[in-house]
Amino acid sequence: MTKKTVLGEERIPRQWYNIVADLPDPPAPPLHPGTMQPAGPDDLAPLFPMGLIMQEASGERFHEIPEEVIDIYRIWRPTPLVRATALEKALDTPAKIFFKNESVSPSGSHKSNTAVAQAYYNREEGNHRIATETGAGQWGSALAMACKMFGIDLTVYMVKVSYHQKPYRRSMMQLWGAEVHPSPSEHTKVGRDALAKDPDNNGSLGLAISEALEDVVTHPGSKYSLGSVLNHVLLHQTIIGEEAIEQCQLADAYPDVVIGCVGGGSSFAGIAFPFLREKIEGKTKTRFVGVEPTACPSLTKGRFVYDFGDVAQMTPLLKMYTLGHDFMPAGIHAGGLRYHAMAPLLSHVYSLGLMEAVAVPQVACFEAAQLFAATEGIVPAPESAHAIRVAIDEALKAKQEGVSKNILFNLTGHGLLDLGSYDAFLAGELTDYAYPAEKVAEAMSHVPVVG
Amino acid sequence: MTKKTVLGEERIPRQWYNIVADLPDPPAPPLHPGTMQPAGPDDLAPLFPMGLIMQEASGERFHEIPEEVIDIYRIWRPTPLVRATALEKALDTPAKIFFKNESVSPSGSHKSNTAVAQAYYNREEGNHRIATETGAGQWGSALAMACKMFGIDLTVYMVKVSYHQKPYRRSMMQLWGAEVHPSPSEHTKVGRDALAKDPDNNGSLGLAISEALEDVVTHPGSKYSLGSVLNHVLLHQTIIGEEAIEQCQLADAYPDVVIGCVGGGSSFAGIAFPFLREKIEGKTKTRFVGVEPTACPSLTKGRFVYDFGDVAQMTPLLKMYTLGHDFMPAGIHAGGLRYHAMAPLLSHVYSLGLMEAVAVPQVACFEAAQLFAATEGIVPAPESAHAIRVAIDEALKAKQEGVSKNILFNLTGHGLLDLGSYDAFLAGELTDYAYPAEKVAEAMSHVPVVG
């Protein structure tokens, strides 16, 4: 029995997949908050290079991956598809559990897939400086490496709670030459205002986005870069699912269910969309399950409305499942799953009934992660632990029902730079937190009424 | 051009290679310090399971790898052979640089290769508890995972300077269920004595070995485990070189020089011995270069004499290049390269003139590591950075001489849990330290005169 299905680098997919081409209707467009009209390429041009803007608005089914991007992907791609045999044995389940191991990238997560692409299109357009935000630091470190390789300066606003929880992420970004500020910071007006109101503000991704955006508009020649949420980011991540389809065929184990954590939604979209294409084509009946923390339940408790992507209301309005742009998450350890909203394209897919969503509490995720580390040897990122939790639950259900099935989950990253969080878990210091539904209703009063 | 040469798991070598069978004469035997007679299996039985003792004393050329060990190797083996194309480009060298990427193991280093084997033979013999020491924590975390998988309790004495420099290594061991003490500790007499003499004692590998040995002899039913130095450890690591030979053939790039860092010597022996076999057979003229820190120059400044493996003089006497068993290393960041002596078998190989050795200062290694991270995307362990430094120097020499050659080095581990050391480097806080030759002469006065 083969544990890992590995592909040679000649099997790196040559195209990213755009699910928009296969949906019954397109997602609602972003709106300019001033005019309430659809935001066009010109509205986005101050922030992004045109190569990415064209992908953002594209209805084309496939996009060629540039050769220079493929060349960097060769460092870690194709990533292995792994059969979690020891985990199956520990669970005594008839189910077969597979995971796509995106933790093998240089930055330790799937974020490198889009970071390299985004740095490439910026370099192509002659941009020499980028500002971005990062939650747990996976995105920031991925982009730092990519910018280093393409000769671009990078400034990162890192959510303050993660800046302190994950100090090695900061080191990693700095080793690759990035400038890193804890957010809220004194470097922007929006940061200073937040600190004036509450000097102990832990930060949020929405606030860090506002800081990065302000940085870009106040530094001519700079561009902005986002690690999730937007269509072009989801597009780049589909390389995960494209590889996985080939590997599942080789392993003779097409998934009955595909599971992934959802924060901004890009890693989930990345593994799910290519399989979803095959379902839309009527070839399969695979289920898709997005897993979010109970502390930040945008899909399971949020509203599908137009909202801002950031606290300071600087982004276009995006139609998405949201907890409200001024949502301030609890300091849970899955820093990558603390965004107030879900990618518009994934929100659209969810609203069409093409996927399920479930919210899980943090301690149960760390327990699943510990079992995974004990059996499969890999210390997972707290984000990925959400997918592991539900994969285990699915495998236990299969055992109860006495049925075999193929479970595939996305191991989005390793947890080697999150070991401080594991310390807290082992010390029994972690608590669960469920975001209350009434707070969502209240937050909606700050969301602009559109349409 | 292919960047990675990956092998399917059916290509995991089925045998470890024992170079003793191919040397002109055998290495000098370990001596019982009481009788000064060769130490036999019975002398070692209190410390090791018989399966490992038989390997330790073996003259057999090949040893079958047990199927259960192979099954766990499948998690990360075969490891990729990678062409460092971007590094070559940055150096503008005609040389081709390859590295064997052992950093992909669950513990992040080559140590897992022997950890799994050692845990296996202990489990086979029904041993339920192991005590060991660890320097930088790579060995301790590798053994913690292996013990977890084989249901063995583990206690680790971790050199104090590393315990504080690499806190995440401790977390990792604890996540896998190990008990971890900073060494010198209050848990042993030798530890208490050291602390009484100097409460600020930073620890050394030799001292931590003494603590682990005392722990074992005072806890009936416990066994001892060592992460380097001994013949059976070097044997297990030869899987690196066996894989690399096949991969170099596939890449059509047989190495002109094989480079690796040397601490206890096991990773270097692991990559070098299989290639050395082909040289001894007259097939090749490959050079072999072991790289050590100027702060701990056992091969380049030590004496080839019988000495103890630990501070408290509890081990058998081993003939090896040594700086003296009471050597106390400077607090350099390559924690795995701070042992006072070199593996007896590798010392023997060096004394036969089959390999070269060079000592390099720490800052130059971190500079090499930074260039490697910027080009190849991987943050290397400070230990591995020593090999990178010399690989770069060889590539620059090739450029100067205008000749092409194939350089192969061993990337023994990643540096993701050493990012605190990179912080110090980036802050300009690292200093170089060359161990003075006169101190070696003085230390020799404490070494027993044998033969």
mmCIF file with all atom_site columns, N, CA, C and O in Angstrom, chain A residues 410-432:
data_model
loop_
_atom_site.group_PDB
_atom_site.id
_atom_site.type_symbol
_atom_site.label_atom_id
_atom_site.label_alt_id
_atom_site.label_comp_id
_atom_site.label_asym_id
_atom_site.label_entity_id
_atom_site.label_seq_id
_atom_site.pdbx_PDB_ins_code
_atom_site.Cartn_x
_atom_site.Cartn_y
_atom_site.Cartn_z
_atom_site.occupancy
_atom_site.B_iso_or_equiv
_atom_site.pdbx_formal_charge
_atom_site.auth_seq_id
_atom_site.auth_comp_id
_atom_site.auth_asym_id
_atom_site.auth_atom_id
_atom_site.pdbx_PDB_model_num
ATOM 1  N N  . ASN A 1 410 ? -7.428  19.104 3.285  1.00 0.00 ? 410 ASN A N  1
ATOM 2  C CA . ASN A 1 410 ? -6.318  19.959 2.887  1.00 0.00 ? 410 ASN A CA 1
ATOM 3  C C  . ASN A 1 410 ? -5.478  20.275 4.126  1.00 0.00 ? 410 ASN A C  1
ATOM 4  O O  . ASN A 1 410 ? -5.958  20.941 5.042  1.00 0.00 ? 410 ASN A O  1
ATOM 5  N N  . LEU A 1 411 ? -4.245  19.772 4.140  1.00 0.00 ? 411 LEU A N  1
ATOM 6  C CA . LEU A 1 411 ? -3.320  20.154 5.210  1.00 0.00 ? 411 LEU A CA 1
ATOM 7  C C  . LEU A 1 411 ? -2.647  21.435 4.732  1.00 0.00 ? 411 LEU A C  1
ATOM 8  O O  . LEU A 1 411 ? -1.614  21.404 4.064  1.00 0.00 ? 411 LEU A O  1
ATOM 9  N N  . THR A 1 412 ? -3.248  22.566 5.090  1.00 0.00 ? 412 THR A N  1
ATOM 10 C CA . THR A 1 412 ? -2.815  23.832 4.501  1.00 0.00 ? 412 THR A CA 1
ATOM 11 C C  . THR A 1 412 ? -1.430  24.262 4.953  1.00 0.00 ? 412 THR A C  1
ATOM 12 O O  . THR A 1 412 ? -0.732  24.969 4.229  1.00 0.00 ? 412 THR A O  1
ATOM 13 N N  . GLY A 1 413 ? -1.028  23.831 6.160  1.00 0.00 ? 413 GLY A N  1
ATOM 14 C CA . GLY A 1 413 ? 0.289   24.261 6.623  1.00 0.00 ? 413 GLY A CA 1
ATOM 15 C C  . GLY A 1 413 ? 0.739   23.494 7.848  1.00 0.00 ? 413 GLY A C  1
ATOM 16 O O  . GLY A 1 413 ? -0.064  22.817 8.511  1.00 0.00 ? 413 GLY A O  1
ATOM 17 N N  . HIS A 1 414 ? 2.045   23.610 8.157  1.00 0.00 ? 414 HIS A N  1
ATOM 18 C CA . HIS A 1 414 ? 2.530   22.982 9.376  1.00 0.00 ? 414 HIS A CA 1
ATOM 19 C C  . HIS A 1 414 ? 2.461   23.982 10.524 1.00 0.00 ? 414 HIS A C  1
ATOM 20 O O  . HIS A 1 414 ? 2.312   25.188 10.320 1.00 0.00 ? 414 HIS A O  1
ATOM 21 N N  . GLY A 1 415 ? 2.595   23.437 11.732 1.00 0.00 ? 415 GLY A N  1
ATOM 22 C CA . GLY A 1 415 ? 2.452   24.273 12.921 1.00 0.00 ? 415 GLY A CA 1
ATOM 23 C C  . GLY A 1 415 ? 3.768   24.521 13.637 1.00 0.00 ? 415 GLY A C  1
ATOM 24 O O  . GLY A 1 415 ? 3.780   24.848 14.821 1.00 0.00 ? 415 GLY A O  1
ATOM 25 N N  . LEU A 1 416 ? 4.891   24.387 12.919 1.00 0.00 ? 416 LEU A N  1
ATOM 26 C CA . LEU A 1 416 ? 6.189   24.516 13.589 1.00 0.00 ? 416 LEU A CA 1
ATOM 27 C C  . LEU A 1 416 ? 6.432   25.916 14.123 1.00 0.00 ? 416 LEU A C  1
ATOM 28 O O  . LEU A 1 416 ? 7.209   26.100 15.061 1.00 0.00 ? 416 LEU A O  1
ATOM 29 N N  . LEU A 1 417 ? 5.767   26.905 13.528 1.00 0.00 ? 417 LEU A N  1
ATOM 30 C CA . LEU A 1 417 ? 5.916   28.270 14.024 1.00 0.00 ? 417 LEU A CA 1
ATOM 31 C C  . LEU A 1 417 ? 4.726   28.646 14.914 1.00 0.00 ? 417 LEU A C  1
ATOM 32 O O  . LEU A 1 417 ? 4.548   29.810 15.255 1.00 0.00 ? 417 LEU A O  1
ATOM 33 N N  . ASP A 1 418 ? 3.930   27.664 15.251 1.00 0.00 ? 418 ASP A N  1
ATOM 34 C CA . ASP A 1 418 ? 2.772   27.864 16.129 1.00 0.00 ? 418 ASP A CA 1
ATOM 35 C C  . ASP A 1 418 ? 2.933   27.058 17.402 1.00 0.00 ? 418 ASP A C  1
ATOM 36 O O  . ASP A 1 418 ? 1.953   26.800 18.105 1.00 0.00 ? 418 ASP A O  1
ATOM 37 N N  . LEU A 1 419 ? 4.162   26.636 17.704 1.00 0.00 ? 419 LEU A N  1
ATOM 38 C CA . LEU A 1 419 ? 4.327   25.731 18.841 1.00 0.00 ? 419 LEU A CA 1
ATOM 39 C C  . LEU A 1 419 ? 4.017   26.406 20.174 1.00 0.00 ? 419 LEU A C  1
ATOM 40 O O  . LEU A 1 419 ? 3.665   25.730 21.147 1.00 0.00 ? 419 LEU A O  1
ATOM 41 N N  . GLY A 1 420 ? 4.081   27.738 20.200 1.00 0.00 ? 420 GLY A N  1
ATOM 42 C CA . GLY A 1 420 ? 3.636   28.465 21.388 1.00 0.00 ? 420 GLY A CA 1
ATOM 43 C C  . GLY A 1 420 ? 2.165   28.191 21.672 1.00 0.00 ? 420 GLY A C  1
ATOM 44 O O  . GLY A 1 420 ? 1.751   28.076 22.833 1.00 0.00 ? 420 GLY A O  1
ATOM 45 N N  . SER A 1 421 ? 1.379   28.063 20.614 1.00 0.00 ? 421 SER A N  1
ATOM 46 C CA . SER A 1 421 ? -0.042  27.748 20.780 1.00 0.00 ? 421 SER A CA 1
ATOM 47 C C  . SER A 1 421 ? -0.218  26.334 21.324 1.00 0.00 ? 421 SER A C  1
ATOM 48 O O  . SER A 1 421 ? -1.100  26.071 22.143 1.00 0.00 ? 421 SER A O  1
ATOM 49 N N  . TYR A 1 422 ? 0.633   25.432 20.866 1.00 0.00 ? 422 TYR A N  1
ATOM 50 C CA . TYR A 1 422 ? 0.581   24.057 21.399 1.00 0.00 ? 422 TYR A CA 1
ATOM 51 C C  . TYR A 1 422 ? 0.983   24.029 22.872 1.00 0.00 ? 422 TYR A C  1
ATOM 52 O O  . TYR A 1 422 ? 0.439   23.251 23.651 1.00 0.00 ? 422 TYR A O  1
ATOM 53 N N  . ASP A 1 423 ? 1.943   24.878 23.237 1.00 0.00 ? 423 ASP A N  1
ATOM 54 C CA . ASP A 1 423 ? 2.302   25.000 24.662 1.00 0.00 ? 423 ASP A CA 1
ATOM 55 C C  . ASP A 1 423 ? 1.063   25.354 25.480 1.00 0.00 ? 423 ASP A C  1
ATOM 56 O O  . ASP A 1 423 ? 0.801   24.751 26.523 1.00 0.00 ? 423 ASP A O  1
ATOM 57 N N  . ALA A 1 424 ? 0.316   26.347 25.009 1.00 0.00 ? 424 ALA A N  1
ATOM 58 C CA . ALA A 1 424 ? -0.892  26.780 25.715 1.00 0.00 ? 424 ALA A CA 1
ATOM 59 C C  . ALA A 1 424 ? -1.901  25.638 25.796 1.00 0.00 ? 424 ALA A C  1
ATOM 60 O O  . ALA A 1 424 ? -2.539  25.411 26.829 1.00 0.00 ? 424 ALA A O  1
ATOM 61 N N  . PHE A 1 425 ? -2.018  24.908 24.704 1.00 0.00 ? 425 PHE A N  1
ATOM 62 C CA . PHE A 1 425 ? -2.940  23.759 24.681 1.00 0.00 ? 425 PHE A CA 1
ATOM 63 C C  . PHE A 1 425 ? -2.513  22.703 25.696 1.00 0.00 ? 425 PHE A C  1
ATOM 64 O O  . PHE A 1 425 ? -3.322  22.223 26.503 1.00 0.00 ? 425 PHE A O  1
ATOM 65 N N  . LEU A 1 426 ? -1.215  22.350 25.676 1.00 0.00 ? 426 LEU A N  1
ATOM 66 C CA . LEU A 1 426 ? -0.722  21.305 26.590 1.00 0.00 ? 426 LEU A CA 1
ATOM 67 C C  . LEU A 1 426 ? -0.838  21.735 28.048 1.00 0.00 ? 426 LEU A C  1
ATOM 68 O O  . LEU A 1 426 ? -1.014  20.909 28.948 1.00 0.00 ? 426 LEU A O  1
ATOM 69 N N  . ALA A 1 427 ? -0.744  23.047 28.282 1.00 0.00 ? 427 ALA A N  1
ATOM 70 C CA . ALA A 1 427 ? -0.864  23.564 29.646 1.00 0.00 ? 427 ALA A CA 1
ATOM 71 C C  . ALA A 1 427 ? -2.332  23.706 30.066 1.00 0.00 ? 427 ALA A C  1
ATOM 72 O O  . ALA A 1 427 ? -2.628  24.159 31.175 1.00 0.00 ? 427 ALA A O  1
ATOM 73 N N  . GLY A 1 428 ? -3.251  23.346 29.173 1.00 0.00 ? 428 GLY A N  1
ATOM 74 C CA . GLY A 1 428 ? -4.675  23.439 29.498 1.00 0.00 ? 428 GLY A CA 1
ATOM 75 C C  . GLY A 1 428 ? -5.188  24.867 29.548 1.00 0.00 ? 428 GLY A C  1
ATOM 76 O O  . GLY A 1 428 ? -6.201  25.162 30.170 1.00 0.00 ? 428 GLY A O  1
ATOM 77 N N  . GLU A 1 429 ? -4.483  25.757 28.864 1.00 0.00 ? 429 GLU A N  1
ATOM 78 C CA . GLU A 1 429 ? -4.841  27.183 28.943 1.00 0.00 ? 429 GLU A CA 1
ATOM 79 C C  . GLU A 1 429 ? -5.783  27.653 27.836 1.00 0.00 ? 429 GLU A C  1
ATOM 80 O O  . GLU A 1 429 ? -6.192  28.808 27.809 1.00 0.00 ? 429 GLU A O  1
ATOM 81 N N  . LEU A 1 430 ? -6.089  26.765 26.896 1.00 0.00 ? 430 LEU A N  1
ATOM 82 C CA . LEU A 1 430 ? -6.966  27.188 25.797 1.00 0.00 ? 430 LEU A CA 1
ATOM 83 C C  . LEU A 1 430 ? -8.432  27.101 26.212 1.00 0.00 ? 430 LEU A C  1
ATOM 84 O O  . LEU A 1 430 ? -8.829  26.183 26.919 1.00 0.00 ? 430 LEU A O  1
ATOM 85 N N  . THR A 1 431 ? -9.199  28.050 25.738 1.00 0.00 ? 431 THR A N  1
ATOM 86 C CA . THR A 1 431 ? -10.636 27.992 25.996 1.00 0.00 ? 431 THR A CA 1
ATOM 87 C C  . THR A 1 431 ? -11.388 28.069 24.677 1.00 0.00 ? 431 THR A C  1
ATOM 88 O O  . THR A 1 431 ? -10.853 28.534 23.678 1.00 0.00 ? 431 THR A O  1
ATOM 89 N N  . ASP A 1 432 ? -12.623 27.605 24.716 1.00 0.00 ? 432 ASP A N  1
ATOM 90 C CA . ASP A 1 432 ? -13.463 27.696 23.529 1.00 0.00 ? 432 ASP A CA 1
ATOM 91 C C  . ASP A 1 432 ? -14.264 28.983 23.592 1.00 0.00 ? 432 ASP A C  1
ATOM 92 O O  . ASP A 1 432 ? -14.539 29.505 24.666 1.00 0.00 ? 432 ASP A O  1
#
